[in-house]
Short mmCIF file of C-alpha atoms in Angstrom, two decimals:
data_model
loop_
_atom_site.label_atom_id
_atom_site.label_comp_id
_atom_site.label_asym_id
_atom_site.label_seq_id
_atom_site.Cartn_x
_atom_site.Cartn_y
_atom_site.Cartn_z
CA UNK T 1 -51.82 231.86 61.11
CA UNK T 2 -54.59 229.47 62.05
CA UNK T 3 -58.14 230.85 61.75
CA UNK T 4 -58.79 230.85 65.51
CA UNK T 5 -55.85 233.23 65.98
CA UNK T 6 -57.46 235.87 63.73
CA UNK T 7 -61.15 235.28 64.50
CA UNK T 8 -61.15 236.22 68.20
CA UNK T 9 -64.84 235.43 68.71
CA UNK T 10 -64.31 231.94 67.30
CA UNK T 11 -61.40 231.45 69.70
CA UNK T 12 -63.51 232.84 72.58
CA UNK T 13 -66.29 230.31 71.86
CA UNK T 14 -63.82 227.43 71.55
CA UNK T 15 -62.22 228.22 74.90
CA UNK T 16 -65.62 228.56 76.56
CA UNK T 17 -66.69 225.15 75.24
CA UNK T 18 -63.49 223.45 76.40
CA UNK T 19 -63.70 225.13 79.81
CA UNK T 20 -67.29 224.03 80.27
CA UNK T 21 -66.74 220.47 79.12
CA UNK T 22 -63.36 219.72 80.65
CA UNK T 23 -61.90 222.31 83.05
CA UNK T 24 -65.02 222.70 85.19
CA UNK T 25 -65.69 218.94 85.66
CA UNK T 26 -62.00 218.40 86.43
CA UNK T 27 -61.94 221.09 89.12
CA UNK T 28 -65.44 220.33 90.41
CA UNK T 29 -64.29 216.91 91.63
CA UNK T 30 -62.28 218.70 94.32
CA UNK T 31 -64.11 222.01 94.82
CA UNK T 32 -67.75 222.79 94.18
CA UNK T 33 -67.69 225.66 91.71
CA UNK T 34 -71.11 227.41 91.67
CA UNK T 35 -71.03 230.68 93.57
CA UNK T 36 -67.26 230.77 94.08
CA UNK T 37 -64.87 233.65 93.37
CA UNK T 38 -62.67 232.83 90.37
CA UNK T 39 -59.60 234.68 89.10
CA UNK T 40 -57.90 233.96 85.79
CA UNK T 41 -54.39 235.26 85.14
CA UNK T 42 -53.67 235.69 81.44
CA UNK T 43 -57.37 235.54 80.63
CA UNK T 44 -57.05 236.82 77.06
CA UNK T 45 -60.53 237.28 75.57
CA UNK T 46 -62.20 235.69 78.62
CA UNK T 47 -63.43 232.48 77.00
CA UNK T 48 -62.29 230.24 79.85
CA UNK T 49 -64.21 232.35 82.37
CA UNK T 50 -67.55 232.47 80.54
CA UNK T 51 -68.97 229.13 81.79
CA UNK T 52 -67.85 229.94 85.34
CA UNK T 53 -69.72 233.26 85.16
CA UNK T 54 -72.79 231.52 83.74
CA UNK T 55 -72.72 229.21 86.79
CA UNK T 56 -73.01 232.21 89.11
CA UNK T 57 -69.32 232.57 89.94
CA UNK T 58 -67.89 236.03 90.57
CA UNK T 59 -65.22 236.09 87.89
CA UNK T 60 -62.20 238.34 87.46
CA UNK T 61 -59.87 238.21 84.48
CA UNK T 62 -56.44 239.82 84.28
CA UNK T 63 -54.30 240.22 81.17
CA UNK T 64 -51.44 242.48 80.17
CA UNK T 65 -52.90 242.99 76.67
CA UNK T 66 -55.41 245.85 76.60
CA UNK T 67 -56.89 244.69 73.28
CA UNK T 68 -57.71 241.26 74.71
CA UNK T 69 -59.32 242.80 77.78
CA UNK T 70 -61.47 245.08 75.59
CA UNK T 71 -62.59 242.00 73.63
CA UNK T 72 -63.40 240.15 76.86
CA UNK T 73 -65.56 243.01 78.12
CA UNK T 74 -67.39 243.19 74.79
CA UNK T 75 -67.97 239.43 74.54
CA UNK T 76 -69.34 239.27 78.11
CA UNK T 77 -71.59 242.28 77.53
CA UNK T 78 -72.97 240.69 74.37
CA UNK T 79 -73.78 237.55 76.38
CA UNK T 80 -75.33 239.66 79.20
CA UNK T 81 -72.96 238.03 81.69
CA UNK T 82 -71.13 239.81 84.51
CA UNK T 83 -67.35 239.70 84.75
CA UNK T 84 -64.60 242.05 85.91
CA UNK T 85 -61.63 242.45 83.55
CA UNK T 86 -58.41 244.26 84.41
CA UNK T 87 -55.40 245.27 82.34
CA UNK T 88 -52.32 244.59 84.44
CA UNK T 89 -49.03 242.79 84.74
CA UNK T 90 -49.67 240.08 87.33
CA UNK T 91 -46.61 241.16 89.33
CA UNK T 92 -48.11 244.66 89.65
CA UNK T 93 -51.55 243.42 90.71
CA UNK T 94 -52.42 244.42 94.29
CA UNK T 95 -55.44 244.55 96.55
CA UNK T 96 -56.69 241.03 95.74
CA UNK T 97 -54.67 238.98 98.22
CA UNK T 98 -56.48 236.01 99.81
CA UNK T 99 -59.66 236.83 97.87
CA UNK T 100 -60.33 233.86 95.58
CA UNK T 101 -61.53 230.28 95.91
CA UNK T 102 -60.00 229.35 92.57
CA UNK T 103 -57.21 230.79 90.45
CA UNK T 104 -56.85 229.67 86.82
CA UNK T 105 -53.75 229.92 84.69
CA UNK T 106 -54.13 228.32 81.25
CA UNK T 107 -51.26 228.25 78.71
CA UNK T 108 -49.49 231.14 80.42
CA UNK T 109 -46.68 229.83 82.61
CA UNK T 110 -44.62 228.76 79.59
CA UNK T 111 -44.37 232.48 78.72
CA UNK T 112 -43.11 233.56 82.15
CA UNK T 113 -39.38 233.95 82.84
CA UNK T 114 -39.38 234.03 86.65
CA UNK T 115 -41.67 231.07 87.22
CA UNK T 116 -41.02 230.63 90.94
CA UNK T 117 -41.99 234.24 91.67
CA UNK T 118 -45.01 233.80 89.40
CA UNK T 119 -46.26 230.74 91.32
CA UNK T 120 -45.76 232.51 94.64
CA UNK T 121 -47.72 235.49 93.31
CA UNK T 122 -50.56 233.24 92.10
CA UNK T 123 -51.01 231.55 95.46
CA UNK T 124 -51.09 234.96 97.19
CA UNK T 125 -54.54 235.45 95.63
CA UNK T 126 -55.91 232.22 97.12
CA UNK T 127 -57.97 231.86 100.25
CA UNK T 128 -56.60 229.32 102.72
CA UNK T 129 -58.69 226.50 101.20
CA UNK T 130 -58.41 227.77 97.62
CA UNK T 131 -57.17 225.79 94.63
CA UNK T 132 -54.91 226.72 91.74
CA UNK T 133 -55.55 225.21 88.29
CA UNK T 134 -52.62 225.38 85.88
CA UNK T 135 -52.56 223.92 82.37
CA UNK T 136 -49.73 224.12 79.84
CA UNK T 137 -48.33 222.21 76.85
CA UNK T 138 -45.16 220.23 77.49
CA UNK T 139 -42.40 222.01 75.54
CA UNK T 140 -41.27 219.07 73.43
CA UNK T 141 -44.71 218.13 72.12
CA UNK T 142 -45.38 218.88 68.41
CA UNK T 143 -46.71 222.44 68.91
CA UNK T 144 -45.15 223.23 72.29
CA UNK T 145 -43.55 226.35 70.83
CA UNK T 146 -46.92 227.96 69.98
CA UNK T 147 -45.89 228.20 66.32
CA UNK T 148 -49.61 228.19 65.49
CA UNK T 149 -49.52 231.98 65.98
CA UNK T 150 -47.40 232.35 62.82
CA UNK T 151 -49.01 234.15 59.88
CA UNK T 152 -47.65 231.65 57.38
CA UNK T 153 -50.20 228.87 56.92
CA UNK T 154 -47.40 226.41 56.26
CA UNK T 155 -45.20 227.30 59.24
CA UNK T 156 -48.16 227.57 61.63
CA UNK T 157 -48.93 223.90 60.90
CA UNK T 158 -45.35 222.54 61.09
CA UNK T 159 -44.76 220.37 64.18
CA UNK T 160 -41.54 220.28 66.21
CA UNK T 161 -39.87 223.25 64.47
CA UNK T 162 -39.48 224.96 67.85
CA UNK T 163 -36.95 222.26 68.76
CA UNK T 164 -34.52 223.51 66.11
CA UNK T 165 -31.43 225.44 67.26
CA UNK T 166 -32.19 229.13 67.75
CA UNK T 167 -30.37 230.22 64.60
CA UNK T 168 -32.14 227.66 62.40
CA UNK T 169 -35.52 228.39 63.98
CA UNK T 170 -35.14 232.14 63.45
CA UNK T 171 -33.98 231.61 59.85
CA UNK T 172 -37.03 229.45 59.10
CA UNK T 173 -39.41 232.00 60.62
CA UNK T 174 -37.72 234.82 58.68
CA UNK T 175 -37.91 232.82 55.45
CA UNK T 176 -41.62 232.30 56.11
CA UNK T 177 -42.15 236.06 56.27
CA UNK T 178 -42.91 236.31 59.99
CA UNK T 179 -42.71 239.74 61.60
CA UNK T 180 -39.97 240.69 64.02
CA UNK T 181 -42.59 240.85 66.78
CA UNK T 182 -43.78 237.31 66.08
CA UNK T 183 -40.22 235.97 65.86
CA UNK T 184 -39.30 237.70 69.11
CA UNK T 185 -42.32 236.21 70.88
CA UNK T 186 -41.59 232.69 69.63
CA UNK T 187 -37.92 232.91 70.62
CA UNK T 188 -39.01 234.18 74.03
CA UNK T 189 -41.27 231.13 74.45
CA UNK T 190 -38.35 228.95 73.41
CA UNK T 191 -36.27 230.57 76.15
CA UNK T 192 -38.93 230.24 78.86
CA UNK T 193 -40.14 226.76 77.81
CA UNK T 194 -41.81 224.48 80.32
CA UNK T 195 -41.25 220.76 80.87
CA UNK T 196 -43.03 218.52 83.36
CA UNK T 197 -40.09 217.73 85.62
CA UNK T 198 -38.84 221.33 86.09
CA UNK T 199 -42.42 222.44 86.71
CA UNK T 200 -42.83 219.99 89.56
CA UNK T 201 -39.52 221.14 91.02
CA UNK T 202 -40.87 224.70 90.90
CA UNK T 203 -43.96 223.59 92.80
CA UNK T 204 -41.79 222.35 95.64
CA UNK T 205 -39.88 225.64 95.71
CA UNK T 206 -43.16 227.59 95.80
CA UNK T 207 -44.52 225.26 98.51
CA UNK T 208 -47.47 224.07 96.47
CA UNK T 209 -48.87 220.54 96.76
CA UNK T 210 -50.31 218.55 93.86
CA UNK T 211 -53.96 217.65 94.39
CA UNK T 212 -54.21 216.06 90.96
CA UNK T 213 -52.08 215.76 87.82
CA UNK T 214 -53.46 214.58 84.48
CA UNK T 215 -51.34 214.38 81.33
CA UNK T 216 -53.09 214.27 77.96
CA UNK T 217 -51.84 212.62 74.78
CA UNK T 218 -54.66 214.39 72.92
CA UNK T 219 -55.43 217.82 74.39
CA UNK T 220 -59.10 218.24 75.46
CA UNK T 221 -59.16 221.50 73.47
CA UNK T 222 -58.47 219.51 70.30
CA UNK T 223 -62.01 218.13 70.42
CA UNK T 224 -63.36 221.64 69.91
CA UNK T 225 -60.69 222.57 67.36
CA UNK T 226 -60.36 219.38 65.33
CA UNK T 227 -63.05 216.96 66.49
CA UNK T 228 -60.48 214.69 68.19
CA UNK T 229 -61.52 212.94 71.37
CA UNK T 230 -59.13 213.67 74.26
CA UNK T 231 -56.98 210.82 75.55
CA UNK T 232 -54.87 210.67 78.65
CA UNK T 233 -51.28 209.50 78.50
CA UNK T 234 -50.89 205.79 79.13
CA UNK T 235 -49.66 204.78 82.59
CA UNK T 236 -46.47 203.34 81.06
CA UNK T 237 -45.53 206.45 79.04
CA UNK T 238 -46.34 208.72 81.98
CA UNK T 239 -43.55 207.05 83.96
CA UNK T 240 -40.85 207.79 81.36
CA UNK T 241 -39.73 211.43 81.83
CA UNK T 242 -38.06 212.08 78.47
CA UNK T 243 -40.72 210.37 76.36
CA UNK T 244 -43.72 211.83 78.19
CA UNK T 245 -42.66 215.38 77.34
CA UNK T 246 -42.89 214.54 73.62
CA UNK T 247 -46.28 212.87 74.07
CA UNK T 248 -48.04 215.32 76.38
CA UNK T 249 -50.03 217.94 74.51
CA UNK T 250 -51.52 219.33 77.72
CA UNK T 251 -50.74 219.04 81.44
CA UNK T 252 -53.54 219.65 83.93
CA UNK T 253 -52.46 220.43 87.49
CA UNK T 254 -54.71 221.16 90.44
CA UNK T 255 -52.71 222.60 93.32
CA UNK T 256 -53.14 223.74 96.90
CA UNK T 257 -50.98 225.61 99.36
CA UNK T 258 -48.97 223.47 101.72
CA UNK T 259 -50.25 223.51 105.27
CA UNK T 260 -47.99 225.36 107.70
#
């Protein structure tokens, strides 16, 4: 397992830095952020929300993992920053309809089985002029299977192993000493994987319009993690569907509800 997966405060700081340096400027081109109401679904430890809260936004984070929510509350309290954090399955979340100027969903949708229902649920939280920011790794990129969560230092750094057939992938994870819980999670991600083309088909089904799409060859978060400067996919590669899924380490989408 990579260090950031065990040191939650390190991971919290890394996410906060990436959010401040890349997510906020990206979104701010289309919606002025200070003072807005921001909701993050799958907020984890809350790192993405910290810079929004420090800008005076009223932030709410939702995650199904109680431990992550407890960490988020503690990290925000230590920083003397306000934020509301809720333990809930997004599909069970009620009472927040049409309440937010911005909804964030970072590296979550690739874990969701019913993606159309998920997108419809996300936009239910938006005000009429609200925006939805979704980021995810294209499935076929080197670490699109989230194998970095593995406890084995070797397996957690092996690219493309998630593209193996299920039986071979499970055998490799078992050989590496991974727990049944970890193997189950990774196989679930393999089942619910996300590619660019199916995602954009889902957007049409959910009646969401693309305000902006940016595909990255080098994920902006890699600057914080590895010191690598982010690079967007070249215009030529972006036009080739099969190849771009192998080359895209992160997809940024800014979305709005279609006008009736």
